[in-house]
Short mmCIF file of C-alpha atoms and ligand atoms in Angstrom, two decimals:
data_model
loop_
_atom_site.label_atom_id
_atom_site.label_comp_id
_atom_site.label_asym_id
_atom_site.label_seq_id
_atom_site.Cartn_x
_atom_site.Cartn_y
_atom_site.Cartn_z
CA UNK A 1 90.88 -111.55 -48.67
CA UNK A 2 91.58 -111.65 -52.28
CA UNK A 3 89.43 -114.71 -54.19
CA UNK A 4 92.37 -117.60 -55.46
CA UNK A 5 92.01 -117.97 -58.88
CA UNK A 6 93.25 -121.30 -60.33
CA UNK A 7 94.22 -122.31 -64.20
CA UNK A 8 95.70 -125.06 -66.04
CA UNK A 9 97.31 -124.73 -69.60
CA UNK A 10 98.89 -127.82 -70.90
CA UNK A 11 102.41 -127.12 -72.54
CA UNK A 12 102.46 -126.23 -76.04
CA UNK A 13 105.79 -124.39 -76.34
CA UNK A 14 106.13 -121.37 -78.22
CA UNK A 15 102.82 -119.65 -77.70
CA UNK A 16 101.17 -117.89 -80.96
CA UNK A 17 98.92 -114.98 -81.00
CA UNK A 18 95.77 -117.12 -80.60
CA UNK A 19 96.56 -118.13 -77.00
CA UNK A 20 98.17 -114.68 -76.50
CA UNK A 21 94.52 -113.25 -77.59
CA UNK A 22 92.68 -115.56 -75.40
CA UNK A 23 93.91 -116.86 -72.75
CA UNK A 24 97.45 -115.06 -71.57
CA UNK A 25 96.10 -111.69 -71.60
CA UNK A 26 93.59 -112.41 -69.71
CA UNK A 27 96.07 -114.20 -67.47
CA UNK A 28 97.98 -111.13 -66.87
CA UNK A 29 94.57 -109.03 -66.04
CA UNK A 30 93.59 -111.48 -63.49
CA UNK A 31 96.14 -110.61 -61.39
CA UNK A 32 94.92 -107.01 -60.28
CA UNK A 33 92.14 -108.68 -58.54
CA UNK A 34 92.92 -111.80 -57.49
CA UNK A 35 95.74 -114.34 -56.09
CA UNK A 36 96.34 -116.33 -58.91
CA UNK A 37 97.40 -120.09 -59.49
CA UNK A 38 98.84 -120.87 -62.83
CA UNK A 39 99.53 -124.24 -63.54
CA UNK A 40 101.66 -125.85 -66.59
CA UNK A 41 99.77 -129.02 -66.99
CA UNK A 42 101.98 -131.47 -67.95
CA UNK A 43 99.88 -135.09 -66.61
CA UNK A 44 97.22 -133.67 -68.52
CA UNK A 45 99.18 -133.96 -71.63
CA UNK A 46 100.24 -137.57 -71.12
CA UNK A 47 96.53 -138.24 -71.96
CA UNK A 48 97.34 -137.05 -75.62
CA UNK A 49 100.67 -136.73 -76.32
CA UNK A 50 102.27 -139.31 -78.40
CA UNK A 51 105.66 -138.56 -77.69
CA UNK A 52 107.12 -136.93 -74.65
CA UNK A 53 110.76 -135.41 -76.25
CA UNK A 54 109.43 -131.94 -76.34
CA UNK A 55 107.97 -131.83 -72.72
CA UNK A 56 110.90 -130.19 -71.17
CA UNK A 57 110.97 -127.65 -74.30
CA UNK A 58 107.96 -126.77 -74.72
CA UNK A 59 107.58 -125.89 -70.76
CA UNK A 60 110.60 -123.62 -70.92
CA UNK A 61 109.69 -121.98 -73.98
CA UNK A 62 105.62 -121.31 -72.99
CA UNK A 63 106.85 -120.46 -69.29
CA UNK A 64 108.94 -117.88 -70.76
CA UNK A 65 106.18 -116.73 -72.92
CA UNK A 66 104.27 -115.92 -69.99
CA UNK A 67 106.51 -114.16 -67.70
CA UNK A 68 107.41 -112.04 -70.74
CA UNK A 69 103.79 -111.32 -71.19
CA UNK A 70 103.39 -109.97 -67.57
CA UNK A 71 103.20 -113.24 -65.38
CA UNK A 72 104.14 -111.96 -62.53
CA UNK A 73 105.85 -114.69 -60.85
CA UNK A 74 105.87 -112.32 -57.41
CA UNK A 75 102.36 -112.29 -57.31
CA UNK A 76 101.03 -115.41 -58.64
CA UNK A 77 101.98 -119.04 -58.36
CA UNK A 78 103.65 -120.50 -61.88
CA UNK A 79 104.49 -123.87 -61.34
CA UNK A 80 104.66 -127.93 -63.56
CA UNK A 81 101.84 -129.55 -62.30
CA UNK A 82 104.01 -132.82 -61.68
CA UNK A 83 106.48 -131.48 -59.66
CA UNK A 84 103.37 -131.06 -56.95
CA UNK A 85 102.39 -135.00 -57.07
CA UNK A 86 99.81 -134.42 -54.20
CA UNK A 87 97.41 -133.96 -57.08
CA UNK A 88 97.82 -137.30 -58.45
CA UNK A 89 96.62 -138.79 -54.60
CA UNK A 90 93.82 -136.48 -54.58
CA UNK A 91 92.98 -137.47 -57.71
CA UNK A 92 92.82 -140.76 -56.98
CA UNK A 93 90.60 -139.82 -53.90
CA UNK A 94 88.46 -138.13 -55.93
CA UNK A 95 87.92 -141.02 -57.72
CA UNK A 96 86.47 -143.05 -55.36
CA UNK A 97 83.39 -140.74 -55.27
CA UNK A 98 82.79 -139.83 -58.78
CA UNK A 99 80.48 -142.13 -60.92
CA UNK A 100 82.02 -143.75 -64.03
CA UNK A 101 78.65 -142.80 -65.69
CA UNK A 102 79.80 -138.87 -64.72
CA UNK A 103 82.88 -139.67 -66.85
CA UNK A 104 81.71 -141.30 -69.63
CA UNK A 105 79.13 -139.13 -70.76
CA UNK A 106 81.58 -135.76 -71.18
CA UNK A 107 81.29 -135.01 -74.83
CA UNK A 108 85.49 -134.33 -74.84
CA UNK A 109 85.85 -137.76 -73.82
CA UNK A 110 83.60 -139.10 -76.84
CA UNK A 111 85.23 -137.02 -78.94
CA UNK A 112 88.73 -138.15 -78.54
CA UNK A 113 87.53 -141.83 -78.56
CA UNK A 114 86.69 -140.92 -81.94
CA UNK A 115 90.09 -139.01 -82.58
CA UNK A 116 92.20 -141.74 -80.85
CA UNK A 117 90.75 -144.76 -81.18
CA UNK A 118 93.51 -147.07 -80.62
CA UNK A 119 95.19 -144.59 -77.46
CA UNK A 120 91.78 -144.91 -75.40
CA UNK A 121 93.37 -144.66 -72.32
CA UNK A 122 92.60 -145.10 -68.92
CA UNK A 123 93.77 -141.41 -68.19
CA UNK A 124 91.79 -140.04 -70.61
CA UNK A 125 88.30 -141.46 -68.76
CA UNK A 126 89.78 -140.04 -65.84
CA UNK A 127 90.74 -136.11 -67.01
CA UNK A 128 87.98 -134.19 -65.73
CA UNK A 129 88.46 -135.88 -62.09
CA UNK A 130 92.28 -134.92 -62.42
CA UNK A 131 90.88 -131.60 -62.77
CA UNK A 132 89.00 -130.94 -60.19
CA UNK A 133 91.34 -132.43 -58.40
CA UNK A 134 93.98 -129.33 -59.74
CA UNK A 135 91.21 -126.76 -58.75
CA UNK A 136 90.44 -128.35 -55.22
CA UNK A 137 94.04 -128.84 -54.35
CA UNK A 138 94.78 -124.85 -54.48
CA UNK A 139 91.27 -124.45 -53.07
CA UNK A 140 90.73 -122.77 -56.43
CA UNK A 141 87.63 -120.66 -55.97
CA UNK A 142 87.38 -119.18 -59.28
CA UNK A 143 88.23 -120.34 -62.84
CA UNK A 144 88.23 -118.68 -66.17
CA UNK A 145 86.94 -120.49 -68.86
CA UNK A 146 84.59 -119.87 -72.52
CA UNK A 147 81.76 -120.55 -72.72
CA UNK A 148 82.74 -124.30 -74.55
CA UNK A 149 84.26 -125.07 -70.94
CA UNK A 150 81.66 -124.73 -68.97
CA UNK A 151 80.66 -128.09 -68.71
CA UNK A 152 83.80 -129.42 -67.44
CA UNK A 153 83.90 -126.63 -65.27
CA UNK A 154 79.92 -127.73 -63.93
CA UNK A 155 81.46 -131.82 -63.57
CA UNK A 156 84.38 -130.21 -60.90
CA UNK A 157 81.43 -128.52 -59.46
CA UNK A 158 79.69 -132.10 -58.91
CA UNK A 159 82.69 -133.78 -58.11
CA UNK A 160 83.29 -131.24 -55.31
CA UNK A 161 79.95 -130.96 -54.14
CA UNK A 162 79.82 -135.00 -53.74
CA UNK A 163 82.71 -135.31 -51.92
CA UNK A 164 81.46 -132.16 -49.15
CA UNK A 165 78.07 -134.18 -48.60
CA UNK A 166 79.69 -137.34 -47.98
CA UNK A 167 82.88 -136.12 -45.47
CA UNK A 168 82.35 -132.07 -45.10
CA UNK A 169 82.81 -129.13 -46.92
CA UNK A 170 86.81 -128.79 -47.37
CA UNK A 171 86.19 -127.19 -51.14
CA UNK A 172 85.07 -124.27 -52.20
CA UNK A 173 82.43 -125.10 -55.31
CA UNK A 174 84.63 -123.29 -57.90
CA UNK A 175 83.03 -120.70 -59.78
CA UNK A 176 83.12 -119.62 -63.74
CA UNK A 177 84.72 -116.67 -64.35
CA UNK A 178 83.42 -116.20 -68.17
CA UNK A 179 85.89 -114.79 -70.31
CA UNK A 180 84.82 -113.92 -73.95
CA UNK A 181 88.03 -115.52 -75.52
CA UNK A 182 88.10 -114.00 -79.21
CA UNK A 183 88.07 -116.72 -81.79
CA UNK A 184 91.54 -116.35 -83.71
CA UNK A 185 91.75 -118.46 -86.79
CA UNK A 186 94.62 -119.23 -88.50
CA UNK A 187 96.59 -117.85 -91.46
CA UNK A 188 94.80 -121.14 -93.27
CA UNK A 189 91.36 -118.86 -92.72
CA UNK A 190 89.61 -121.86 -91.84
CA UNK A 191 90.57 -123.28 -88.64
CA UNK A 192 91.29 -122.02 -85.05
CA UNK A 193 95.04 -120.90 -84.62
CA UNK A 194 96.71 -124.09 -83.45
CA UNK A 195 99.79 -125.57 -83.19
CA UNK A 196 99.17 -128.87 -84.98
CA UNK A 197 97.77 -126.92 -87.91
CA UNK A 198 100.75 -125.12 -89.01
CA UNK A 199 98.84 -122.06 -89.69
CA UNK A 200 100.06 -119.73 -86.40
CA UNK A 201 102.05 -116.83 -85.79
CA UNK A 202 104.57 -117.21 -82.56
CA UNK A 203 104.66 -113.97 -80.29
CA UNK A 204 108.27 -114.69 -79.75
CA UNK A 205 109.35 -114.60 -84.04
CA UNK A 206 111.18 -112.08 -84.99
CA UNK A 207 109.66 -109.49 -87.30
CA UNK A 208 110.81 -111.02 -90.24
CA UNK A 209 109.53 -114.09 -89.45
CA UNK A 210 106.27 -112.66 -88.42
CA UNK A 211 106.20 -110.88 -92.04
CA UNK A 212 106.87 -113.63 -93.65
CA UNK A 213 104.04 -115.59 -92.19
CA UNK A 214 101.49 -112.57 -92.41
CA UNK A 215 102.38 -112.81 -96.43
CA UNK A 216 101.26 -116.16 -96.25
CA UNK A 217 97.73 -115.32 -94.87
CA UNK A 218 94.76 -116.80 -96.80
CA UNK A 219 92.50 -113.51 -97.72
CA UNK A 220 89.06 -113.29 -99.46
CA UNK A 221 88.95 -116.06 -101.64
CA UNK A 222 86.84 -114.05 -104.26
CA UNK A 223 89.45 -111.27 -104.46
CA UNK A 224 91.45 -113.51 -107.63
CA UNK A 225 93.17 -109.64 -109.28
CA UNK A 226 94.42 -106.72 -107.30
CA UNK A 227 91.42 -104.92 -109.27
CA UNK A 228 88.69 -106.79 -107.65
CA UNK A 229 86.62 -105.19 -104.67
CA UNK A 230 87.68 -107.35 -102.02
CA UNK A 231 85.27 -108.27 -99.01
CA UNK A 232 86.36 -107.54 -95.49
CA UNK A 233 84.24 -109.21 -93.87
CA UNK A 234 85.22 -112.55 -94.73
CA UNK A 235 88.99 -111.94 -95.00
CA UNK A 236 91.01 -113.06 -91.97
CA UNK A 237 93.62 -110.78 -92.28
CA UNK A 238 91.56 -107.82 -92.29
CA UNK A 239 90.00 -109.61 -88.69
CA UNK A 240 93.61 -109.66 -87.35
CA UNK A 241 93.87 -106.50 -88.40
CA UNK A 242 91.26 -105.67 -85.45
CA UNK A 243 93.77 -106.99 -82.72
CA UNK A 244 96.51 -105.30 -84.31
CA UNK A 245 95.46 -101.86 -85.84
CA UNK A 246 92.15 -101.42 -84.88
CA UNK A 247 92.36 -97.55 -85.58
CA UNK A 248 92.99 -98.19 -89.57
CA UNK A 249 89.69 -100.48 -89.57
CA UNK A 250 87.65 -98.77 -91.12
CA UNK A 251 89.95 -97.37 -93.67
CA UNK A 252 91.65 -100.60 -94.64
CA UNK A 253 87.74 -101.71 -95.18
CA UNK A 254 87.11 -99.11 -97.22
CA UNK A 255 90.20 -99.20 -99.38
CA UNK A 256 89.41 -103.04 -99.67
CA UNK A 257 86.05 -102.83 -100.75
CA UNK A 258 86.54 -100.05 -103.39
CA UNK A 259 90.34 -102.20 -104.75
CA UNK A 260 91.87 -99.23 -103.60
CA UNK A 261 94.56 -101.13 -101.63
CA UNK A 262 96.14 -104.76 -102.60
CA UNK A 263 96.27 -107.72 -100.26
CA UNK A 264 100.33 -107.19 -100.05
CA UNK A 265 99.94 -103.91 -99.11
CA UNK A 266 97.21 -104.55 -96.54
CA UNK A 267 99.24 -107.22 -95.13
CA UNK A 268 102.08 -105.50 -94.81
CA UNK A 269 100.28 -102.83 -92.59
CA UNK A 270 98.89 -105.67 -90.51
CA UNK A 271 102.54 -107.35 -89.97
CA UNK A 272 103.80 -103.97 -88.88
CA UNK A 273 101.08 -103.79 -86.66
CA UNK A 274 101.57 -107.13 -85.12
CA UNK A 275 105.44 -106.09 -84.36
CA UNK A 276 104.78 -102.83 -83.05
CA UNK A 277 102.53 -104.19 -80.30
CA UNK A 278 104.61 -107.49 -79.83
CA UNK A 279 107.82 -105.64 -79.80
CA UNK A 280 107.73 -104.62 -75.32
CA UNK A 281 107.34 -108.44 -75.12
CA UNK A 282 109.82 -109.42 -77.34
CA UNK A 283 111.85 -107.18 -75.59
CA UNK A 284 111.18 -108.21 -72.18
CA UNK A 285 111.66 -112.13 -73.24
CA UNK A 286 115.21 -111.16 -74.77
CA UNK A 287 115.99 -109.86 -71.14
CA UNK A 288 114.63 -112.77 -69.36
CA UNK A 289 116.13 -115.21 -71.56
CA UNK A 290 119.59 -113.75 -70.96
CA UNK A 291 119.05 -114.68 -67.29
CA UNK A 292 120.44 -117.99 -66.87
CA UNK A 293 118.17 -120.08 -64.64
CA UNK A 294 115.50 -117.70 -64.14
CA UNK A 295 112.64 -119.54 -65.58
CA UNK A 296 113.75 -122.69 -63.43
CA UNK A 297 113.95 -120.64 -60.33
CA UNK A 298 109.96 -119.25 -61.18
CA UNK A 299 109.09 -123.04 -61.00
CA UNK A 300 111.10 -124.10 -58.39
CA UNK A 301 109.89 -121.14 -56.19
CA UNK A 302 105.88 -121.96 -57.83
CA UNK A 303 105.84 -125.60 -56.89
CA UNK A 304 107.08 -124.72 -53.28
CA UNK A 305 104.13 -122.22 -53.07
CA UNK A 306 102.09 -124.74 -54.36
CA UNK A 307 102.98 -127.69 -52.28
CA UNK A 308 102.41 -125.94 -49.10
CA UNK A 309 99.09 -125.13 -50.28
CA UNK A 310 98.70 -129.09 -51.74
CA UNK A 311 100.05 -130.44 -48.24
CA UNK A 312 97.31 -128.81 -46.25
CA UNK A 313 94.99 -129.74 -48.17
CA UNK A 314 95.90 -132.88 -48.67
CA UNK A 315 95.79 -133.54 -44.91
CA UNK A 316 92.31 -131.75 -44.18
CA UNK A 317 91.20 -134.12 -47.05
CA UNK A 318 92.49 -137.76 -44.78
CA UNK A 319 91.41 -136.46 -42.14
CA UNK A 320 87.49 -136.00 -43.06
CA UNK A 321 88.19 -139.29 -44.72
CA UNK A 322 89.01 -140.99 -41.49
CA UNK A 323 92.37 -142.50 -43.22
CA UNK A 324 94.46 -143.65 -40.83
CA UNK A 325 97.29 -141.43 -40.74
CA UNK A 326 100.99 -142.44 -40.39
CA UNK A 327 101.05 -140.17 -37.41
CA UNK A 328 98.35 -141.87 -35.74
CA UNK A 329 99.82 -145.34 -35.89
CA UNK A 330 101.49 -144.99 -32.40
CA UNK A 331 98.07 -144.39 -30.99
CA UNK A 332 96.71 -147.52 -33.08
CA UNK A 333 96.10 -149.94 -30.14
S1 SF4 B 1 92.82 -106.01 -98.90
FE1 SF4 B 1 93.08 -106.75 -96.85
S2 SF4 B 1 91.06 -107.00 -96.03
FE2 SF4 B 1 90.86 -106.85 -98.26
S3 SF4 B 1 90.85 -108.95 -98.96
FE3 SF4 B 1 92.95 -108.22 -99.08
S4 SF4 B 1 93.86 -108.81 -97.14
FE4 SF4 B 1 91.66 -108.95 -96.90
#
């Protein structure tokens, strides 16, 4: 029997190198080994989103990332997390029998107090029991997350283990699967690739619109004329350039420290690196975008999977509950 692994991703459209690098690669490996459960979190979202227009977008377009990465929609389950609502009732379950003081203390939660002050919402106090309650629905035994997630992951692990003491073990206590995500930083050179920072490179551009943003790359700060030695080691570009061409490495850092080769140049070598190894994906998500309907049928087919898995649950979990089923009522003297 083949472990289930289970893993939520909230929808961010257009996916750039940075999640490509951490998380979808890793994705795509995860397969080989195990049954896999990926999830488009869309309730999660709610929690932070201030509008909603680009939901329906942004699914479609990061969905389509993924299968054209090597999501394997015949292997593993891809599926919207709302259009399963049997999490949102074992959510609420799973409420009952997790402490507010649990909640209150996760340092995510104080820190988007601080970020949103006036959106402190009730969901927000409540994401790490929606959560669990994604992991425990799919009987999710194993979970990759960094090292910066392993707290959240530890509170799912609580959660779970409170609710087997009080009515039975019906969840597996999920397990970390570490994965050293590489830090990518943007072309700003100062913070993580994001989308809200304007400072990412899309795996789906085109090459000319992946050149284009390479040239726009912050390099070594200190490197002001093409004659100056330049210093690798705190130039982004030339860390990209270990993704991308990691056997000119040591030659680009070379050329760069001696002002053998310019910053144009030596981003020009990276972008052609970045669309040489992007360019089977591209590919594949040309072909799979010509398919009309095929990324709705992936989700349709996922959140069927998925439900049958959520509905057994689901009753297992009413049962040790003693909740009076709707079935039982003709027995109910
Ligand atoms: S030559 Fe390359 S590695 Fe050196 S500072 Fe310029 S961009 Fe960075």
């Amino acid at each position: 029997m083949r472990k289930r692994v289970f893993s939520g991703a909230r929808p961010t459209g257009r996916q750039h190198i940075g999640n490509y690098l951490g998380a979808i690669r890793n994705y795509v490996a995860l397969q080989d080994e195990y049954d896999c459960v990926y999830c488009v979190v869309d309730i999660h979202a709610l929690t932070t989103l201030e509008s909603t227009a680009c939901l329906r977008d942004d699914i479609y377009e990061m969905v389509l990332d993924w299968l054209a990465a090597g999501i394997d929609p015949q292997r593993s389950i891809v599926f919207v997390q709302s259009h399963v609502p049997q999490v949102m009732e074992l959510h609420t379950l799973l409420s009952m029998v997790t402490p507010l003081s649990w909640l209150l203390r996760v340092p995510t939660f104080k820190e988007k107090v601080k970020m949103q002050p006036d959106n402190v919402n009730y969901g927000l106090v409540g994401y790490p029991v929606l959560m669990t309650a994604d992991i425990a629905l799919y009987k999710g035994e194993v979970v990759p997350v960094g090292e910066d997630q392993l707290p959240h992951l530890e509170l799912a692990r609580e959660i779970v283990r409170r609710f087997n003491s009080l009515f039975g073990a019906v969840f597996p206590e999920p397990q970390a699967k570490l994965t050293s995500f590489p830090l990518v930083v943007g072309l700003d050179g100062v913070q993580k690739m994001g989308k809200s920072h304007d400072n990412r490179i899309e795996i789906a551009a085109s090459p000319q619109e992946i050149s284009k943003r390479v040239m726009t790359a912050v390099t070594d700060p200190a490197r002001r004329y093409r004659s100056d030695p330049g210093h690798p080691d705190i130039c982004n570009v030339f860390r990209l350039h270990g993704f991308f061409t990691p056997a000119r490495v040591e030659e680009i850092a070379s050329e760069c420290r001696s002002a053998r080769i310019g910053c144009v140049d030596c981003k020009k070598i990276l972008a052609e690196g970045i669309n040489s190894s992007l360019k089977p994906f591209r590919e594949r998500r040309a072909n799979l975008a010509s398919k009309p309907g095929y990324v709705a049928q992936v989700l349709v087919d996922g959140a069927n999977r998925a439900e049958a898995i959520a509905d057994g649950t689901l009753r297992e979990v009413k049962k040790r509950m003693k909740l009076l089923q709707r079935s039982d009522l003709e027995q109910l003297k």
